[in-house]
Structures are given as structure tokens and as C-alpha cells.
């Protein structure tokens, strides 16, 4: 489920990722456990969770919650999701690609 995936992401967030990435990602998820979720890799310490990010998002991604979980568990490559229309990215595409390192 999405909430569990975000708990794992929160546990993986490190100062190193924050320094290397410097971006805030907002996810608009549809389906089960849908809604607005975020990964903040800009603010000191970083964070992840449900709701709007604490600061303005640099990248907004829209997809189904099922595809999100597949993407973060390695069953769906981000580029494949994007090319097949399962993932929509608004704004900084280069920054969006940097999130793949965290997967």
C-alpha cells in the first residue's frame, strides 16, 4: 500500500539524498490510498508523507496509486511509466529523473 511505501521512503531519506537532490516532489495519486503525497529532498533532514509538501513542490507527478507502488518496488521503471502514459510529470523533468536514484 501507498502509506507503507511512504514509511519506507521516509526511513530511506538521508542528508546525503537531500544534498544531492535539492528537490520537492508532489504525487497526485488516484485509486486506493490516493490523494496528495510528497517527498521533500530540499528541507534540512528531508521528509515524506501524506498531504501537501511543507514547501512548494518543484515537480508534480500524477499516476495511479497501484503504479506508484510498482514504481517504488522496482516492478515498473519510471521511464516506462512515463512513456506509456501511466505517469504524468509537470515542471522540472531533469529533477524528476534524479528521483530514480532513490528507487
mmCIF file of N, CA, C and O in Angstrom:
data_model
loop_
_atom_site.group_PDB
_atom_site.id
_atom_site.type_symbol
_atom_site.label_atom_id
_atom_site.label_comp_id
_atom_site.label_asym_id
_atom_site.label_seq_id
_atom_site.Cartn_x
_atom_site.Cartn_y
_atom_site.Cartn_z
ATOM 1 N N UNK A 1 0.809 -1.212 0.000
ATOM 2 C CA UNK A 1 0.000 0.000 0.000
ATOM 3 C C UNK A 1 0.854 1.279 0.000
ATOM 4 O O UNK A 1 2.017 1.261 0.387
ATOM 5 N N UNK A 2 0.242 2.361 -0.401
ATOM 6 C CA UNK A 2 0.935 3.642 -0.536
ATOM 7 C C UNK A 2 1.522 4.120 0.789
ATOM 8 O O UNK A 2 2.681 4.531 0.859
ATOM 9 N N UNK A 3 0.738 4.060 1.863
ATOM 10 C CA UNK A 3 1.215 4.553 3.170
ATOM 11 C C UNK A 3 2.475 3.813 3.607
ATOM 12 O O UNK A 3 3.432 4.421 4.100
ATOM 13 N N UNK A 4 2.500 2.508 3.400
ATOM 14 C CA UNK A 4 3.678 1.705 3.769
ATOM 15 C C UNK A 4 4.882 2.108 2.911
ATOM 16 O O UNK A 4 6.001 2.226 3.416
ATOM 17 N N UNK A 5 4.651 2.334 1.625
ATOM 18 C CA UNK A 5 5.729 2.754 0.718
ATOM 19 C C UNK A 5 6.326 4.077 1.195
ATOM 20 O O UNK A 5 7.548 4.237 1.236
ATOM 21 N N UNK A 6 5.469 5.022 1.604
ATOM 22 C CA UNK A 6 5.972 6.311 2.091
ATOM 23 C C UNK A 6 6.704 6.174 3.426
ATOM 24 O O UNK A 6 7.640 6.904 3.695
ATOM 25 N N UNK A 7 6.305 5.192 4.258
ATOM 26 C CA UNK A 7 7.049 4.946 5.510
ATOM 27 C C UNK A 7 8.458 4.483 5.186
ATOM 28 O O UNK A 7 9.430 4.912 5.811
ATOM 29 N N UNK A 8 8.586 3.603 4.186
ATOM 30 C CA UNK A 8 9.900 3.099 3.765
ATOM 31 C C UNK A 8 10.738 4.242 3.192
ATOM 32 O O UNK A 8 11.917 4.385 3.513
ATOM 33 N N UNK A 9 10.118 5.086 2.360
ATOM 34 C CA UNK A 9 10.820 6.235 1.776
ATOM 35 C C UNK A 9 11.308 7.163 2.878
ATOM 36 O O UNK A 9 12.464 7.586 2.872
ATOM 37 N N UNK A 10 10.437 7.467 3.855
ATOM 38 C CA UNK A 10 10.813 8.336 4.970
ATOM 39 C C UNK A 10 12.043 7.776 5.681
ATOM 40 O O UNK A 10 12.962 8.506 6.033
ATOM 41 N N UNK A 11 12.075 6.457 5.857
ATOM 42 C CA UNK A 11 13.211 5.812 6.511
ATOM 43 C C UNK A 11 14.487 5.881 5.687
ATOM 44 O O UNK A 11 15.596 5.832 6.228
ATOM 45 N N UNK A 12 14.332 5.976 4.369
ATOM 46 C CA UNK A 12 15.494 5.997 3.474
ATOM 47 C C UNK A 12 16.036 7.406 3.237
ATOM 48 O O UNK A 12 17.151 7.567 2.739
ATOM 49 N N UNK A 13 15.245 8.423 3.572
ATOM 50 C CA UNK A 13 15.666 9.805 3.349
ATOM 51 C C UNK A 13 16.874 10.111 4.233
ATOM 52 O O UNK A 13 16.872 9.835 5.421
ATOM 53 N N UNK A 14 17.923 10.647 3.602
ATOM 54 C CA UNK A 14 19.129 10.994 4.351
ATOM 55 C C UNK A 14 19.611 12.380 3.933
ATOM 56 O O UNK A 14 19.221 12.892 2.891
ATOM 57 N N UNK A 15 20.473 12.954 4.755
ATOM 58 C CA UNK A 15 21.065 14.259 4.427
ATOM 59 C C UNK A 15 21.771 14.190 3.078
ATOM 60 O O UNK A 15 21.770 15.137 2.313
ATOM 61 N N UNK A 16 22.379 13.036 2.795
ATOM 62 C CA UNK A 16 23.100 12.845 1.525
ATOM 63 C C UNK A 16 22.148 12.997 0.337
ATOM 64 O O UNK A 16 22.449 13.696 -0.629
ATOM 65 N N UNK A 17 20.972 12.346 0.408
ATOM 66 C CA UNK A 17 19.956 12.467 -0.649
ATOM 67 C C UNK A 17 19.488 13.913 -0.781
ATOM 68 O O UNK A 17 19.301 14.421 -1.875
ATOM 69 N N UNK A 18 19.272 14.563 0.374
ATOM 70 C CA UNK A 18 18.792 15.948 0.368
ATOM 71 C C UNK A 18 19.828 16.845 -0.311
ATOM 72 O O UNK A 18 19.489 17.631 -1.198
ATOM 73 N N UNK A 19 21.102 16.690 0.081
ATOM 74 C CA UNK A 19 22.177 17.489 -0.528
ATOM 75 C C UNK A 19 22.286 17.233 -2.027
ATOM 76 O O UNK A 19 22.442 18.157 -2.816
ATOM 77 N N UNK A 20 22.200 15.972 -2.422
ATOM 78 C CA UNK A 20 22.381 15.591 -3.825
ATOM 79 C C UNK A 20 21.192 15.970 -4.706
ATOM 80 O O UNK A 20 21.360 16.289 -5.875
ATOM 81 N N UNK A 21 19.982 15.955 -4.141
ATOM 82 C CA UNK A 21 18.781 16.140 -4.957
ATOM 83 C C UNK A 21 18.280 17.577 -4.976
ATOM 84 O O UNK A 21 18.008 18.127 -6.032
ATOM 85 N N UNK A 22 18.099 18.171 -3.806
ATOM 86 C CA UNK A 22 17.585 19.543 -3.696
ATOM 87 C C UNK A 22 16.286 19.736 -4.467
ATOM 88 O O UNK A 22 16.160 20.626 -5.306
ATOM 89 N N UNK A 23 15.310 18.875 -4.181
ATOM 90 C CA UNK A 23 14.018 18.989 -4.850
ATOM 91 C C UNK A 23 12.877 18.510 -3.976
ATOM 92 O O UNK A 23 13.065 17.703 -3.073
ATOM 93 N N UNK A 24 11.676 19.026 -4.262
ATOM 94 C CA UNK A 24 10.465 18.608 -3.560
ATOM 95 C C UNK A 24 9.512 18.012 -4.595
ATOM 96 O O UNK A 24 9.221 18.634 -5.616
ATOM 97 N N UNK A 25 9.061 16.788 -4.322
ATOM 98 C CA UNK A 25 8.231 16.041 -5.258
ATOM 99 C C UNK A 25 6.843 15.846 -4.672
ATOM 100 O O UNK A 25 6.700 15.379 -3.550
ATOM 101 N N UNK A 26 5.842 16.220 -5.437
ATOM 102 C CA UNK A 26 4.455 16.036 -5.008
ATOM 103 C C UNK A 26 3.837 14.982 -5.905
ATOM 104 O O UNK A 26 4.019 15.008 -7.120
ATOM 105 N N UNK A 27 3.120 14.042 -5.301
ATOM 106 C CA UNK A 27 2.477 12.963 -6.045
ATOM 107 C C UNK A 27 0.971 13.097 -5.904
ATOM 108 O O UNK A 27 0.454 13.148 -4.788
ATOM 109 N N UNK A 28 0.283 13.167 -7.049
ATOM 110 C CA UNK A 28 -1.174 13.172 -7.069
ATOM 111 C C UNK A 28 -1.581 11.764 -7.479
ATOM 112 O O UNK A 28 -1.455 11.385 -8.644
ATOM 113 N N UNK A 29 -2.020 10.974 -6.500
ATOM 114 C CA UNK A 29 -2.310 9.566 -6.760
ATOM 115 C C UNK A 29 -3.807 9.309 -6.819
ATOM 116 O O UNK A 29 -4.564 9.829 -6.001
ATOM 117 N N UNK A 30 -4.212 8.487 -7.780
ATOM 118 C CA UNK A 30 -5.619 8.112 -7.916
ATOM 119 C C UNK A 30 -5.784 6.664 -7.474
ATOM 120 O O UNK A 30 -4.814 5.911 -7.416
ATOM 121 N N UNK A 31 -7.010 6.282 -7.152
ATOM 122 C CA UNK A 31 -7.274 4.899 -6.741
ATOM 123 C C UNK A 31 -7.143 4.721 -5.237
ATOM 124 O O UNK A 31 -7.177 5.684 -4.470
ATOM 125 N N UNK A 32 -6.977 3.461 -4.804
ATOM 126 C CA UNK A 32 -6.851 3.137 -3.376
ATOM 127 C C UNK A 32 -5.683 3.893 -2.759
ATOM 128 O O UNK A 32 -4.605 3.949 -3.348
ATOM 129 N N UNK A 33 -5.883 4.433 -1.560
ATOM 130 C CA UNK A 33 -4.841 5.204 -0.865
ATOM 131 C C UNK A 33 -4.408 6.424 -1.660
ATOM 132 O O UNK A 33 -3.300 6.913 -1.495
ATOM 133 N N UNK A 34 -5.262 6.889 -2.555
ATOM 134 C CA UNK A 34 -4.921 8.040 -3.392
ATOM 135 C C UNK A 34 -4.871 9.325 -2.586
ATOM 136 O O UNK A 34 -4.952 9.321 -1.364
ATOM 137 N N UNK A 35 -4.691 10.411 -3.300
ATOM 138 C CA UNK A 35 -4.606 11.716 -2.659
ATOM 139 C C UNK A 35 -3.256 12.348 -2.943
ATOM 140 O O UNK A 35 -2.538 11.916 -3.838
ATOM 141 N N UNK A 36 -2.937 13.365 -2.177
ATOM 142 C CA UNK A 36 -1.682 14.089 -2.361
ATOM 143 C C UNK A 36 -0.661 13.586 -1.349
ATOM 144 O O UNK A 36 -0.933 13.536 -0.154
ATOM 145 N N UNK A 37 0.510 13.213 -1.844
ATOM 146 C CA UNK A 37 1.629 12.741 -1.028
ATOM 147 C C UNK A 37 2.870 13.512 -1.466
ATOM 148 O O UNK A 37 2.871 14.114 -2.532
ATOM 149 N N UNK A 38 3.917 13.484 -0.673
ATOM 150 C CA UNK A 38 5.125 14.228 -1.061
ATOM 151 C C UNK A 38 6.404 13.571 -0.558
ATOM 152 O O UNK A 38 6.392 12.770 0.380
ATOM 153 N N UNK A 39 7.508 13.932 -1.230
ATOM 154 C CA UNK A 39 8.864 13.611 -0.774
ATOM 155 C C UNK A 39 9.629 14.927 -0.831
ATOM 156 O O UNK A 39 9.765 15.530 -1.898
ATOM 157 N N UNK A 40 10.093 15.389 0.324
ATOM 158 C CA UNK A 40 10.837 16.645 0.419
ATOM 159 C C UNK A 40 12.321 16.320 0.546
ATOM 160 O O UNK A 40 12.773 15.837 1.576
ATOM 161 N N UNK A 41 13.054 16.553 -0.536
ATOM 162 C CA UNK A 41 14.507 16.338 -0.529
ATOM 163 C C UNK A 41 15.205 17.684 -0.713
ATOM 164 O O UNK A 41 16.167 17.815 -1.469
ATOM 165 N N UNK A 42 14.670 18.700 -0.034
ATOM 166 C CA UNK A 42 15.238 20.046 -0.114
ATOM 167 C C UNK A 42 15.436 20.629 1.287
ATOM 168 O O UNK A 42 16.463 21.206 1.582
ATOM 169 N N UNK A 43 14.429 20.464 2.146
ATOM 170 C CA UNK A 43 14.482 20.990 3.506
ATOM 171 C C UNK A 43 15.419 20.125 4.352
ATOM 172 O O UNK A 43 15.459 18.901 4.163
ATOM 173 N N UNK A 44 16.133 20.733 5.273
ATOM 174 C CA UNK A 44 17.089 20.003 6.111
ATOM 175 C C UNK A 44 16.471 18.737 6.704
ATOM 176 O O UNK A 44 15.406 18.772 7.282
ATOM 177 N N UNK A 45 17.157 17.634 6.526
ATOM 178 C CA UNK A 45 16.681 16.351 7.047
ATOM 179 C C UNK A 45 15.750 15.608 6.111
ATOM 180 O O UNK A 45 15.676 14.396 6.141
ATOM 181 N N UNK A 46 15.043 16.347 5.269
ATOM 182 C CA UNK A 46 14.106 15.735 4.327
ATOM 183 C C UNK A 46 12.916 15.107 5.040
ATOM 184 O O UNK A 46 12.936 14.910 6.250
ATOM 185 N N UNK A 47 11.870 14.828 4.279
ATOM 186 C CA UNK A 47 10.688 14.181 4.850
ATOM 187 C C UNK A 47 9.826 13.632 3.724
ATOM 188 O O UNK A 47 10.027 13.947 2.557
ATOM 189 N N UNK A 48 8.861 12.808 4.117
ATOM 190 C CA UNK A 48 7.930 12.230 3.152
ATOM 191 C C UNK A 48 6.634 11.946 3.884
ATOM 192 O O UNK A 48 6.652 11.660 5.080
ATOM 193 N N UNK A 49 5.510 12.039 3.177
ATOM 194 C CA UNK A 49 4.253 11.727 3.837
ATOM 195 C C UNK A 49 3.030 12.149 3.063
ATOM 196 O O UNK A 49 3.109 12.497 1.887
ATOM 197 N N UNK A 50 1.896 12.132 3.768
ATOM 198 C CA UNK A 50 0.603 12.437 3.169
ATOM 199 C C UNK A 50 0.346 13.933 3.235
ATOM 200 O O UNK A 50 0.719 14.591 4.204
ATOM 201 N N UNK A 51 -0.288 14.447 2.208
ATOM 202 C CA UNK A 51 -0.663 15.858 2.184
ATOM 203 C C UNK A 51 0.263 16.673 1.300
ATOM 204 O O UNK A 51 1.107 16.137 0.603
ATOM 205 N N UNK A 52 0.059 17.980 1.356
ATOM 206 C CA UNK A 52 0.893 18.891 0.565
ATOM 207 C C UNK A 52 2.274 18.971 1.201
ATOM 208 O O UNK A 52 2.396 18.886 2.422
ATOM 209 N N UNK A 53 3.327 19.164 0.386
ATOM 210 C CA UNK A 53 4.665 19.303 0.957
ATOM 211 C C UNK A 53 4.766 20.592 1.788
ATOM 212 O O UNK A 53 4.006 21.532 1.557
ATOM 213 N N UNK A 54 5.718 20.631 2.744
ATOM 214 C CA UNK A 54 5.871 21.811 3.598
ATOM 215 C C UNK A 54 6.324 23.055 2.828
ATOM 216 O O UNK A 54 6.118 24.175 3.285
ATOM 217 N N UNK A 55 6.935 22.855 1.674
ATOM 218 C CA UNK A 55 7.324 23.968 0.797
ATOM 219 C C UNK A 55 6.806 23.661 -0.602
ATOM 220 O O UNK A 55 6.422 22.537 -0.892
ATOM 221 N N UNK A 56 6.794 24.650 -1.480
ATOM 222 C CA UNK A 56 6.270 24.465 -2.837
ATOM 223 C C UNK A 56 7.017 23.355 -3.576
ATOM 224 O O UNK A 56 8.245 23.309 -3.556
ATOM 225 N N UNK A 57 6.263 22.472 -4.212
ATOM 226 C CA UNK A 57 6.852 21.352 -4.957
ATOM 227 C C UNK A 57 7.561 21.844 -6.219
ATOM 228 O O UNK A 57 7.074 22.734 -6.904
ATOM 229 N N UNK A 58 8.712 21.238 -6.501
ATOM 230 C CA UNK A 58 9.442 21.526 -7.744
ATOM 231 C C UNK A 58 8.907 20.672 -8.879
ATOM 232 O O UNK A 58 8.977 21.049 -10.043
ATOM 233 N N UNK A 59 8.403 19.497 -8.538
ATOM 234 C CA UNK A 59 7.899 18.546 -9.527
ATOM 235 C C UNK A 59 6.575 17.981 -9.014
ATOM 236 O O UNK A 59 6.474 17.610 -7.845
ATOM 237 N N UNK A 60 5.568 17.931 -9.891
ATOM 238 C CA UNK A 60 4.298 17.305 -9.535
ATOM 239 C C UNK A 60 4.104 16.119 -10.474
ATOM 240 O O UNK A 60 4.161 16.261 -11.696
ATOM 241 N N UNK A 61 3.916 14.944 -9.894
ATOM 242 C CA UNK A 61 3.725 13.728 -10.682
ATOM 243 C C UNK A 61 2.342 13.177 -10.402
ATOM 244 O O UNK A 61 1.910 13.137 -9.256
ATOM 245 N N UNK A 62 1.660 12.768 -11.462
ATOM 246 C CA UNK A 62 0.326 12.185 -11.325
ATOM 247 C C UNK A 62 0.345 10.765 -11.870
ATOM 248 O O UNK A 62 0.880 10.518 -12.957
ATOM 249 N N UNK A 63 -0.228 9.842 -11.100
ATOM 250 C CA UNK A 63 -0.316 8.450 -11.525
ATOM 251 C C UNK A 63 -1.262 7.705 -10.599
ATOM 252 O O UNK A 63 -1.712 8.257 -9.589
ATOM 253 N N UNK A 64 -1.543 6.451 -10.911
ATOM 254 C CA UNK A 64 -2.402 5.661 -10.020
ATOM 255 C C UNK A 64 -1.573 5.188 -8.836
ATOM 256 O O UNK A 64 -0.349 5.021 -8.951
ATOM 257 N N UNK A 65 -2.228 4.969 -7.709
ATOM 258 C CA UNK A 65 -1.507 4.518 -6.522
ATOM 259 C C UNK A 65 -0.884 3.139 -6.771
ATOM 260 O O UNK A 65 0.221 2.859 -6.304
ATOM 261 N N UNK A 66 -1.553 2.283 -7.540
ATOM 262 C CA UNK A 66 -1.017 0.945 -7.845
ATOM 263 C C UNK A 66 0.284 1.057 -8.631
ATOM 264 O O UNK A 66 1.267 0.368 -8.331
ATOM 265 N N UNK A 67 0.318 1.957 -9.630
ATOM 266 C CA UNK A 67 1.541 2.147 -10.425
ATOM 267 C C UNK A 67 2.647 2.780 -9.586
ATOM 268 O O UNK A 67 3.822 2.461 -9.745
ATOM 269 N N UNK A 68 2.277 3.675 -8.661
ATOM 270 C CA UNK A 68 3.260 4.296 -7.771
ATOM 271 C C UNK A 68 3.979 3.220 -6.945
ATOM 272 O O UNK A 68 5.203 3.197 -6.861
ATOM 273 N N UNK A 69 3.195 2.318 -6.358
ATOM 274 C CA UNK A 69 3.785 1.250 -5.541
ATOM 275 C C UNK A 69 4.672 0.357 -6.413
ATOM 276 O O UNK A 69 5.787 0.001 -6.025
ATOM 277 N N UNK A 70 4.208 0.035 -7.621
ATOM 278 C CA UNK A 70 5.022 -0.776 -8.543
ATOM 279 C C UNK A 70 6.336 -0.066 -8.858
ATOM 280 O O UNK A 70 7.393 -0.693 -8.913
ATOM 281 N N UNK A 71 6.264 1.249 -9.074
ATOM 282 C CA UNK A 71 7.462 2.019 -9.417
ATOM 283 C C UNK A 71 8.468 1.993 -8.270
ATOM 284 O O UNK A 71 9.656 1.774 -8.482
ATOM 285 N N UNK A 72 7.992 2.204 -7.044
ATOM 286 C CA UNK A 72 8.905 2.257 -5.904
ATOM 287 C C UNK A 72 9.346 0.892 -5.401
ATOM 288 O O UNK A 72 10.234 0.806 -4.574
ATOM 289 N N UNK A 73 8.722 -0.177 -5.919
ATOM 290 C CA UNK A 73 9.192 -1.511 -5.541
ATOM 291 C C UNK A 73 9.978 -2.147 -6.690
ATOM 292 O O UNK A 73 10.312 -3.322 -6.649
ATOM 293 N N UNK A 74 10.258 -1.325 -7.722
ATOM 294 C CA UNK A 74 11.104 -1.801 -8.820
ATOM 295 C C UNK A 74 10.399 -2.627 -9.879
ATOM 296 O O UNK A 74 11.037 -3.180 -10.770
ATOM 297 N N UNK A 75 9.076 -2.740 -9.807
ATOM 298 C CA UNK A 75 8.333 -3.547 -10.787
ATOM 299 C C UNK A 75 7.930 -2.743 -12.018
ATOM 300 O O UNK A 75 7.460 -3.298 -12.996
ATOM 301 N N UNK A 76 8.095 -1.406 -11.935
ATOM 302 C CA UNK A 76 7.755 -0.535 -13.063
ATOM 303 C C UNK A 76 8.820 0.549 -13.162
ATOM 304 O O UNK A 76 9.022 1.309 -12.222
ATOM 305 N N UNK A 77 9.525 0.564 -14.275
ATOM 306 C CA UNK A 77 10.569 1.571 -14.471
ATOM 307 C C UNK A 77 9.912 2.932 -14.709
ATOM 308 O O UNK A 77 8.964 3.032 -15.476
ATOM 309 N N UNK A 78 10.409 4.006 -14.052
ATOM 310 C CA UNK A 78 9.818 5.334 -14.215
ATOM 311 C C UNK A 78 9.719 5.778 -15.677
ATOM 312 O O UNK A 78 8.700 6.325 -16.084
ATOM 313 N N UNK A 79 10.748 5.510 -16.460
ATOM 314 C CA UNK A 79 10.734 5.957 -17.863
ATOM 315 C C UNK A 79 9.653 5.214 -18.650
ATOM 316 O O UNK A 79 8.978 5.794 -19.495
ATOM 317 N N UNK A 80 9.445 3.929 -18.327
ATOM 318 C CA UNK A 80 8.406 3.128 -18.983
ATOM 319 C C UNK A 80 7.027 3.669 -18.588
ATOM 320 O O UNK A 80 6.146 3.832 -19.424
ATOM 321 N N UNK A 81 6.867 3.993 -17.303
ATOM 322 C CA UNK A 81 5.596 4.555 -16.819
ATOM 323 C C UNK A 81 5.298 5.866 -17.534
ATOM 324 O O UNK A 81 4.167 6.111 -17.962
ATOM 325 N N UNK A 82 6.332 6.696 -17.697
ATOM 326 C CA UNK A 82 6.158 7.987 -18.351
ATOM 327 C C UNK A 82 5.818 7.809 -19.832
ATOM 328 O O UNK A 82 4.867 8.407 -20.335
ATOM 329 N N UNK A 83 6.588 6.977 -20.520
ATOM 330 C CA UNK A 83 6.395 6.785 -21.964
ATOM 331 C C UNK A 83 5.050 6.127 -22.287
ATOM 332 O O UNK A 83 4.486 6.384 -23.339
ATOM 333 N N UNK A 84 4.556 5.300 -21.375
ATOM 334 C CA UNK A 84 3.291 4.607 -21.630
ATOM 335 C C UNK A 84 2.073 5.412 -21.151
ATOM 336 O O UNK A 84 0.951 4.949 -21.235
ATOM 337 N N UNK A 85 2.333 6.616 -20.604
ATOM 338 C CA UNK A 85 1.238 7.470 -20.176
ATOM 339 C C UNK A 85 0.699 7.169 -18.785
ATOM 340 O O UNK A 85 -0.293 7.741 -18.360
ATOM 341 N N UNK A 86 1.361 6.270 -18.054
ATOM 342 C CA UNK A 86 0.915 5.940 -16.692
ATOM 343 C C UNK A 86 1.395 6.979 -15.686
ATOM 344 O O UNK A 86 0.883 7.055 -14.588
ATOM 345 N N UNK A 87 2.402 7.750 -16.084
ATOM 346 C CA UNK A 87 2.982 8.768 -15.212
ATOM 347 C C UNK A 87 3.007 10.095 -15.952
ATOM 348 O O UNK A 87 3.513 10.180 -17.064
ATOM 349 N N UNK A 88 2.448 11.120 -15.323
ATOM 350 C CA UNK A 88 2.461 12.460 -15.895
ATOM 351 C C UNK A 88 3.343 13.328 -14.999
ATOM 352 O O UNK A 88 3.214 13.300 -13.772
ATOM 353 N N UNK A 89 4.273 14.064 -15.612
ATOM 354 C CA UNK A 89 5.200 14.906 -14.856
ATOM 355 C C UNK A 89 5.014 16.357 -15.259
ATOM 356 O O UNK A 89 5.061 16.683 -16.447
ATOM 357 N N UNK A 90 4.791 17.216 -14.252
ATOM 358 C CA UNK A 90 4.685 18.651 -14.519
ATOM 359 C C UNK A 90 5.932 19.329 -13.974
ATOM 360 O O UNK A 90 6.337 19.054 -12.856
ATOM 361 N N UNK A 91 6.516 20.185 -14.722
ATOM 362 C CA UNK A 91 7.672 21.033 -14.397
ATOM 363 C C UNK A 91 9.012 20.364 -14.649
ATOM 364 O O UNK A 91 9.219 19.859 -15.729
ATOM 365 N N UNK A 92 9.900 20.339 -13.685
ATOM 366 C CA UNK A 92 11.310 20.004 -13.882
ATOM 367 C C UNK A 92 11.562 18.516 -14.159
ATOM 368 O O UNK A 92 11.724 17.714 -13.242
ATOM 369 N N UNK A 93 11.635 18.161 -15.452
ATOM 370 C CA UNK A 93 11.822 16.769 -15.859
ATOM 371 C C UNK A 93 13.184 16.234 -15.399
ATOM 372 O O UNK A 93 13.296 15.083 -14.985
ATOM 373 N N UNK A 94 14.216 17.062 -15.464
ATOM 374 C CA UNK A 94 15.561 16.629 -15.066
ATOM 375 C C UNK A 94 15.568 16.277 -13.572
ATOM 376 O O UNK A 94 16.114 15.255 -13.162
ATOM 377 N N UNK A 95 14.927 17.111 -12.777
ATOM 378 C CA UNK A 95 14.837 16.854 -11.340
ATOM 379 C C UNK A 95 14.014 15.589 -11.086
ATOM 380 O O UNK A 95 14.358 14.788 -10.224
ATOM 381 N N UNK A 96 12.954 15.406 -11.856
ATOM 382 C CA UNK A 96 12.125 14.198 -11.719
ATOM 383 C C UNK A 96 12.969 12.938 -11.945
ATOM 384 O O UNK A 96 12.835 11.963 -11.224
ATOM 385 N N UNK A 97 13.858 12.989 -12.927
ATOM 386 C CA UNK A 97 14.716 11.846 -13.230
ATOM 387 C C UNK A 97 15.679 11.554 -12.072
ATOM 388 O O UNK A 97 16.061 10.422 -11.853
ATOM 389 N N UNK A 98 16.065 12.595 -11.328
ATOM 390 C CA UNK A 98 17.011 12.399 -10.222
ATOM 391 C C UNK A 98 16.402 11.554 -9.103
ATOM 392 O O UNK A 98 17.121 10.926 -8.334
ATOM 393 N N UNK A 99 15.084 11.525 -9.028
ATOM 394 C CA UNK A 99 14.409 10.738 -8.001
ATOM 395 C C UNK A 99 14.630 9.243 -8.245
ATOM 396 O O UNK A 99 14.611 8.455 -7.307
ATOM 397 N N UNK A 100 14.890 8.860 -9.493
ATOM 398 C CA UNK A 100 15.097 7.456 -9.825
ATOM 399 C C UNK A 100 16.265 6.850 -9.046
ATOM 400 O O UNK A 100 16.248 5.683 -8.698
ATOM 401 N N UNK A 101 17.263 7.671 -8.708
ATOM 402 C CA UNK A 101 18.408 7.182 -7.930
ATOM 403 C C UNK A 101 17.957 6.638 -6.580
ATOM 404 O O UNK A 101 18.543 5.702 -6.054
ATOM 405 N N UNK A 102 16.914 7.252 -6.027
ATOM 406 C CA UNK A 102 16.424 6.825 -4.721
ATOM 407 C C UNK A 102 15.709 5.472 -4.795
ATOM 408 O O UNK A 102 15.690 4.735 -3.830
ATOM 409 N N UNK A 103 15.154 5.172 -5.966
ATOM 410 C CA UNK A 103 14.467 3.877 -6.132
ATOM 411 C C UNK A 103 15.500 2.776 -6.054
ATOM 412 O O UNK A 103 15.270 1.694 -5.710
#
